[in-house]
Short mmCIF file of C-alpha atoms in Angstrom, two decimals:
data_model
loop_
_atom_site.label_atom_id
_atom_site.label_comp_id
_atom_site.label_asym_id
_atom_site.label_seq_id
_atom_site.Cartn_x
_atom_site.Cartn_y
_atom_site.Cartn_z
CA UNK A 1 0.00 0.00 0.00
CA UNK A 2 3.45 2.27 1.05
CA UNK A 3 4.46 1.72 -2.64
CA UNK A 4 1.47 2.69 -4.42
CA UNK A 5 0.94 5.84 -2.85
CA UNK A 6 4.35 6.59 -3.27
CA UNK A 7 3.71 6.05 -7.14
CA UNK A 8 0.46 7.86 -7.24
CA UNK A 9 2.54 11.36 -4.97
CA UNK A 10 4.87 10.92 -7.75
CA UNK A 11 2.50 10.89 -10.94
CA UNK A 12 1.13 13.58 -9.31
CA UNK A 13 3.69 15.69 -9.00
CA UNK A 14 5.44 15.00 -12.92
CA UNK A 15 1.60 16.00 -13.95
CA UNK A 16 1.52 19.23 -11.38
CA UNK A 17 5.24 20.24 -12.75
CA UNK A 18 3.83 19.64 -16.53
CA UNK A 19 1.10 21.50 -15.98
CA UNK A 20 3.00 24.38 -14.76
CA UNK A 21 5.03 24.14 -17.85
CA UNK A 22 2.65 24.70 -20.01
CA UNK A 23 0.80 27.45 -17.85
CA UNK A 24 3.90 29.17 -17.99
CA UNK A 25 4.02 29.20 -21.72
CA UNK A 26 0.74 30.00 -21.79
CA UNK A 27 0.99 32.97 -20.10
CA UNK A 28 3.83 34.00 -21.99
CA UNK A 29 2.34 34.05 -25.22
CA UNK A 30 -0.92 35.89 -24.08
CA UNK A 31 1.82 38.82 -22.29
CA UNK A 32 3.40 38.99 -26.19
CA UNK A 33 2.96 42.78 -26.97
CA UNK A 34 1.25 43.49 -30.16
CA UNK A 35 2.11 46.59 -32.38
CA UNK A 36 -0.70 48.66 -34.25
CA UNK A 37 1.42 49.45 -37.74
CA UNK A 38 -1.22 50.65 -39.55
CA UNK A 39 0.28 48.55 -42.34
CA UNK A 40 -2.36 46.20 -44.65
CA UNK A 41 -4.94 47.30 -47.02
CA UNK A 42 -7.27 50.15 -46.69
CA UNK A 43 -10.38 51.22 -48.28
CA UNK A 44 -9.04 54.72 -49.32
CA UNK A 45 -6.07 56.79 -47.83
CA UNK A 46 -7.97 59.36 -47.04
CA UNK A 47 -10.10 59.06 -43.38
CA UNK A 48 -13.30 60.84 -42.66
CA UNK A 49 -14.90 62.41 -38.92
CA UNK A 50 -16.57 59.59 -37.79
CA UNK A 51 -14.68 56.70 -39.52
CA UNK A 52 -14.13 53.45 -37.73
CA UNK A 53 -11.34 51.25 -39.95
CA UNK A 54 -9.89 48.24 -38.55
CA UNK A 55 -5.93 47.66 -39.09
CA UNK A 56 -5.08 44.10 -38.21
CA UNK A 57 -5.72 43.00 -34.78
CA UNK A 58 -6.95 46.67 -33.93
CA UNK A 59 -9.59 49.27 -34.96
CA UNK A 60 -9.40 52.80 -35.29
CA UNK A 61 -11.73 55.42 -34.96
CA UNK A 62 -11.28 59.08 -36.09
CA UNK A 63 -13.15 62.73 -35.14
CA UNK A 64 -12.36 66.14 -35.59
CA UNK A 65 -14.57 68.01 -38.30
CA UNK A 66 -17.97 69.20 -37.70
CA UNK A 67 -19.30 67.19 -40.43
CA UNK A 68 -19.06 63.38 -41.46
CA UNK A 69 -17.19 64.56 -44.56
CA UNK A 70 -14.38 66.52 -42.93
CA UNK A 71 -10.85 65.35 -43.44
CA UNK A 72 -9.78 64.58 -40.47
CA UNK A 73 -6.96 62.00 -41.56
CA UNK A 74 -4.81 59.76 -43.84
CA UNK A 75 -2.96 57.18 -44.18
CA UNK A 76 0.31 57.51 -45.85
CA UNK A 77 3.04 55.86 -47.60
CA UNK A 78 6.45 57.08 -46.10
CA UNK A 79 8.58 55.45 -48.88
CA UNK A 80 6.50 57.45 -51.89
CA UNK A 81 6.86 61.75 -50.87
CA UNK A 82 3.63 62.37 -53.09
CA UNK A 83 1.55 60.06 -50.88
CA UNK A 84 1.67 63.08 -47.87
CA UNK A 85 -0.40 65.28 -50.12
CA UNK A 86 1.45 68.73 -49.98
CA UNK A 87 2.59 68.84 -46.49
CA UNK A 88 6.15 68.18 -44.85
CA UNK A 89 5.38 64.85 -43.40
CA UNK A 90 8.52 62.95 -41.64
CA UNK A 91 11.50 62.10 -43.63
CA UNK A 92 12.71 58.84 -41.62
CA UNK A 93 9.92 55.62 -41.92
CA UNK A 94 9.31 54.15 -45.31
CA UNK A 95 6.54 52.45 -43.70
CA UNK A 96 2.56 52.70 -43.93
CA UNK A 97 1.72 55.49 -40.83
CA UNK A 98 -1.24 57.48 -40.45
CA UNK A 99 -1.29 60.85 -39.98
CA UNK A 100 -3.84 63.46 -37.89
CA UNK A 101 -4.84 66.55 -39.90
CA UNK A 102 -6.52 69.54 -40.07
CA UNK A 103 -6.67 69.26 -35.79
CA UNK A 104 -8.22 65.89 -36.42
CA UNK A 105 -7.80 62.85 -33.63
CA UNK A 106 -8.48 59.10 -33.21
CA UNK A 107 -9.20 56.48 -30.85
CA UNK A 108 -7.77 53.32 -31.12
CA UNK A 109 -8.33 49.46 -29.51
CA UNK A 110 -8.53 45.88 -29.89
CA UNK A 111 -10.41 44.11 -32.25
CA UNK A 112 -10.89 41.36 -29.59
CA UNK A 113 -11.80 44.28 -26.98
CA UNK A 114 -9.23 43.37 -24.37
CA UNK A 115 -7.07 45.32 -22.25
CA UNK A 116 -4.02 46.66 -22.58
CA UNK A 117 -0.99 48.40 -21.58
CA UNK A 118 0.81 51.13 -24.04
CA UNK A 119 4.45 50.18 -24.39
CA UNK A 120 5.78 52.76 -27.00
CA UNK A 121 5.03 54.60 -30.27
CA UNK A 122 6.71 56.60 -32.78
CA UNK A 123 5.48 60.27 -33.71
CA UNK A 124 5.90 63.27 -35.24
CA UNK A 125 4.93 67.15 -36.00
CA UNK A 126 3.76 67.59 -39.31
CA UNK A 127 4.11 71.11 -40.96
CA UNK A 128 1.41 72.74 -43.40
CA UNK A 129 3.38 75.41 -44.85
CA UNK A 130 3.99 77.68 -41.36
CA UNK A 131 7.41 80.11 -41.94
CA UNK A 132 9.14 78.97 -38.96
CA UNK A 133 8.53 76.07 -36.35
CA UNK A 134 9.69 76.52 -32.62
CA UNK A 135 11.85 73.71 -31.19
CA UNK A 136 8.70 71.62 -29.90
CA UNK A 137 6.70 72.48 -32.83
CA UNK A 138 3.64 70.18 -31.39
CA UNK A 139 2.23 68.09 -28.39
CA UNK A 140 0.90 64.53 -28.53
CA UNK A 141 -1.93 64.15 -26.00
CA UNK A 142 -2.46 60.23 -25.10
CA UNK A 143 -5.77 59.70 -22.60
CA UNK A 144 -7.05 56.07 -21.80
CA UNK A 145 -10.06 54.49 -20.85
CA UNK A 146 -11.74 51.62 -19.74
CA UNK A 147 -14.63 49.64 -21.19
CA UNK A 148 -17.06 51.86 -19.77
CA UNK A 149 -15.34 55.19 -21.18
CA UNK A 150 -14.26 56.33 -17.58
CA UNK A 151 -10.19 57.96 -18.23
CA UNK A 152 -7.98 56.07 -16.22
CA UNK A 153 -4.65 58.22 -15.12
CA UNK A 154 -3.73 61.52 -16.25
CA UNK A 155 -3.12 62.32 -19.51
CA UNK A 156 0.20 61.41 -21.04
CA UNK A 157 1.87 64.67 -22.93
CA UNK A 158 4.84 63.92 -25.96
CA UNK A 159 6.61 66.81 -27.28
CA UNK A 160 6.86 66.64 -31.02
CA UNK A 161 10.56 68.37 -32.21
CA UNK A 162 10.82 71.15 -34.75
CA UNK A 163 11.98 70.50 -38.02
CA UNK A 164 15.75 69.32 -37.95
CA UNK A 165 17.55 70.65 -41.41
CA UNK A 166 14.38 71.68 -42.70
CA UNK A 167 12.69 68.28 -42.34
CA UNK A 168 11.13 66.26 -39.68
CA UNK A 169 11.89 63.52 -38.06
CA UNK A 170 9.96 60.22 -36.03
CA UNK A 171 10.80 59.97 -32.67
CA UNK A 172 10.21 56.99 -30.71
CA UNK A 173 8.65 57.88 -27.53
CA UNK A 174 8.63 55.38 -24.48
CA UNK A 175 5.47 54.74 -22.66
CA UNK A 176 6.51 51.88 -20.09
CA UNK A 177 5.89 53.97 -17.04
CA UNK A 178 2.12 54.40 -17.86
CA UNK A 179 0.72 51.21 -15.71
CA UNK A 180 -2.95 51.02 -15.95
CA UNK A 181 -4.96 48.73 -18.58
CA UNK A 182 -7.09 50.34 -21.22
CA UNK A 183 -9.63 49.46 -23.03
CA UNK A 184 -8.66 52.00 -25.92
CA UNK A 185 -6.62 55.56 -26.41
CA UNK A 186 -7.52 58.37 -27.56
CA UNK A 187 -4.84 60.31 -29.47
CA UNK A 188 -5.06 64.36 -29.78
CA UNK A 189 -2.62 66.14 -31.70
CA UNK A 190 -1.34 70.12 -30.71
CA UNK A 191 0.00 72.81 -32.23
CA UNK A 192 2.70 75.28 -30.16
CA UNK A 193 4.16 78.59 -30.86
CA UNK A 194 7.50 79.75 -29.82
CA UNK A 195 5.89 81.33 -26.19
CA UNK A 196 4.98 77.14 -25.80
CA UNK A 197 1.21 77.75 -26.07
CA UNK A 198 -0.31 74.96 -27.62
CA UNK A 199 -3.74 74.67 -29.39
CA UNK A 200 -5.71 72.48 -31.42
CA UNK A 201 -8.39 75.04 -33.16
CA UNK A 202 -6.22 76.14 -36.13
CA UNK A 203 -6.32 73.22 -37.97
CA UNK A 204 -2.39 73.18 -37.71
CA UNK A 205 -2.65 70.65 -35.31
CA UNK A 206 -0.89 68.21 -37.53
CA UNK A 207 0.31 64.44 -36.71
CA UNK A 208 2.23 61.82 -37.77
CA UNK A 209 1.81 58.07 -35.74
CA UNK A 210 2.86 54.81 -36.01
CA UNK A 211 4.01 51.22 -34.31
CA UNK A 212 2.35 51.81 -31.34
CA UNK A 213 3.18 48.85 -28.90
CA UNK A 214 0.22 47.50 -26.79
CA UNK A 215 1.17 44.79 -24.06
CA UNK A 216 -1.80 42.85 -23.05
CA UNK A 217 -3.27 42.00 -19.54
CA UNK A 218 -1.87 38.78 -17.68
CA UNK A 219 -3.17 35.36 -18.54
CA UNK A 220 -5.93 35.14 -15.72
CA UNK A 221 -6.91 32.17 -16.97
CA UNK A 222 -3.39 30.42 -16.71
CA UNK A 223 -3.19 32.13 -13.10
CA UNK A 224 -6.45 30.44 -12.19
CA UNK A 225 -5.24 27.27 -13.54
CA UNK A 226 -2.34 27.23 -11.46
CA UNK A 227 -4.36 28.30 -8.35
CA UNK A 228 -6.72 24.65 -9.39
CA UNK A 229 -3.93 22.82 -10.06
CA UNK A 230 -2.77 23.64 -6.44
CA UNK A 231 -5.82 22.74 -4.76
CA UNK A 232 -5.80 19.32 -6.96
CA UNK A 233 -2.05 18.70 -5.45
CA UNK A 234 -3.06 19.33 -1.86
CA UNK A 235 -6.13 16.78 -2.10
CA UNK A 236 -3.83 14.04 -3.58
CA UNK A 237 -1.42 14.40 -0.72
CA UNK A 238 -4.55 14.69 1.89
CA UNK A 239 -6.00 11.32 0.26
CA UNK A 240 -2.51 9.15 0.39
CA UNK A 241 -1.55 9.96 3.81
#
């Protein structure tokens, strides 16, 4: 009788520790952070107040004019210089990005509406023709929200640079210190002067975006499972003894 409880503490121990194995990889591939590109296929270039587009594993939606027909956005084609439509758009991504214009702005999420964290993004200012640009020549505004469109946190401010040589640049801004989980972002682009006032009713409020990185929520489900498996453990030792 010693013996076979011995052998069934031991079978249930290899199946505990396997178990954990594959929790553990489980919950490594749901913590994978995804990145919205805004690469792919889209109907037109050109977005719309009010348009809700999805972009792989993530939809957009974009505001800003008055009316449903306003330009409020496009997406653009950084390796071909006539795709950004006659203004100074970054120099520096041949990559699909999308752009904010005419003080247009966008929320964005998951197609499978879970949460996430924001891990980084790339940006930039976008000139329409001004004379001169002042060293932060614009302001990223990032707000989140939960599933019940409550903002969570303060508002996360990115200064956008000046032209450098007479051209702009992305810059790749890091967002790891933000902590709490959205549901989705909404992303507000500024304008600022050289006395650093900043305003978005001039329709010079002018964006470039791209490769935002999303990390997901833990693996609850893997945590519970290891929380069962446990419990299952315990009992087998309780029922041998």
């Amino acid at each position: 009788m010693a013996n076979i409880s011995k052998i069934q503490t031991h079978r249930a121990a290899q199946a505990i520790k396997q178990f954990l194995c594959v929790a553990a990889l489980a919950a490594g591939s749901v913590a994978q952070a995804g990145v919205l590109n805004f690469e792919g296929q889209v109907d037109s270039p050109f977005v719309f107040a009010g348009d809700h587009i999805k972009v792989g594993g993530y939809w957009i939606e974009s505001y800003g004019g008055s009316q449903t027909s306003d330009l409020v956005g496009a997406f653009v084609d950084g390796s071909d210089p006539a795709s950004c439509f006659g203004v100074s758009c970054p120099v520096n991504n041949a990559s699909q990005y999308y752009t904010g214009l005419d003080d247009g702005y966008f929320y964005f999420g998951q197609n499978n509406d879970s949460l996430f964290r924001l891990g980084s993004l790339r940006a930039s200012f976008i000139g329409t023709g001004q004379a001169s640009f002042p060293a932060v020549a614009g302001m990223l505004v990032l707000q989140g929200f939960d599933a019940l469109g409550q903002a969570l946190g303060g508002a996360r401010q990115l200064g956008l640079s000046g032209p450098s040589g007479g051209q702009f640049q992305f810059g790749t801004f890091d967002l790891s210190s933000i902590k709490e989980q959205f549901a989705f972002v909404r992303v507000l682009g500024y304008s600022c002067d050289a006395n650093g006032s900043c305003n978005r009713n001039s329709n010079l409020a002018n964006f470039a975006i791209d490769d935002i990185v999303t990390i997901p929520e833990p693996g609850s489900l893997a945590l519970f499972g290891l929380g069962m498996a446990g419990l299952g453990l315990a009992a087998r030792r309780r029922r041998v003894r």
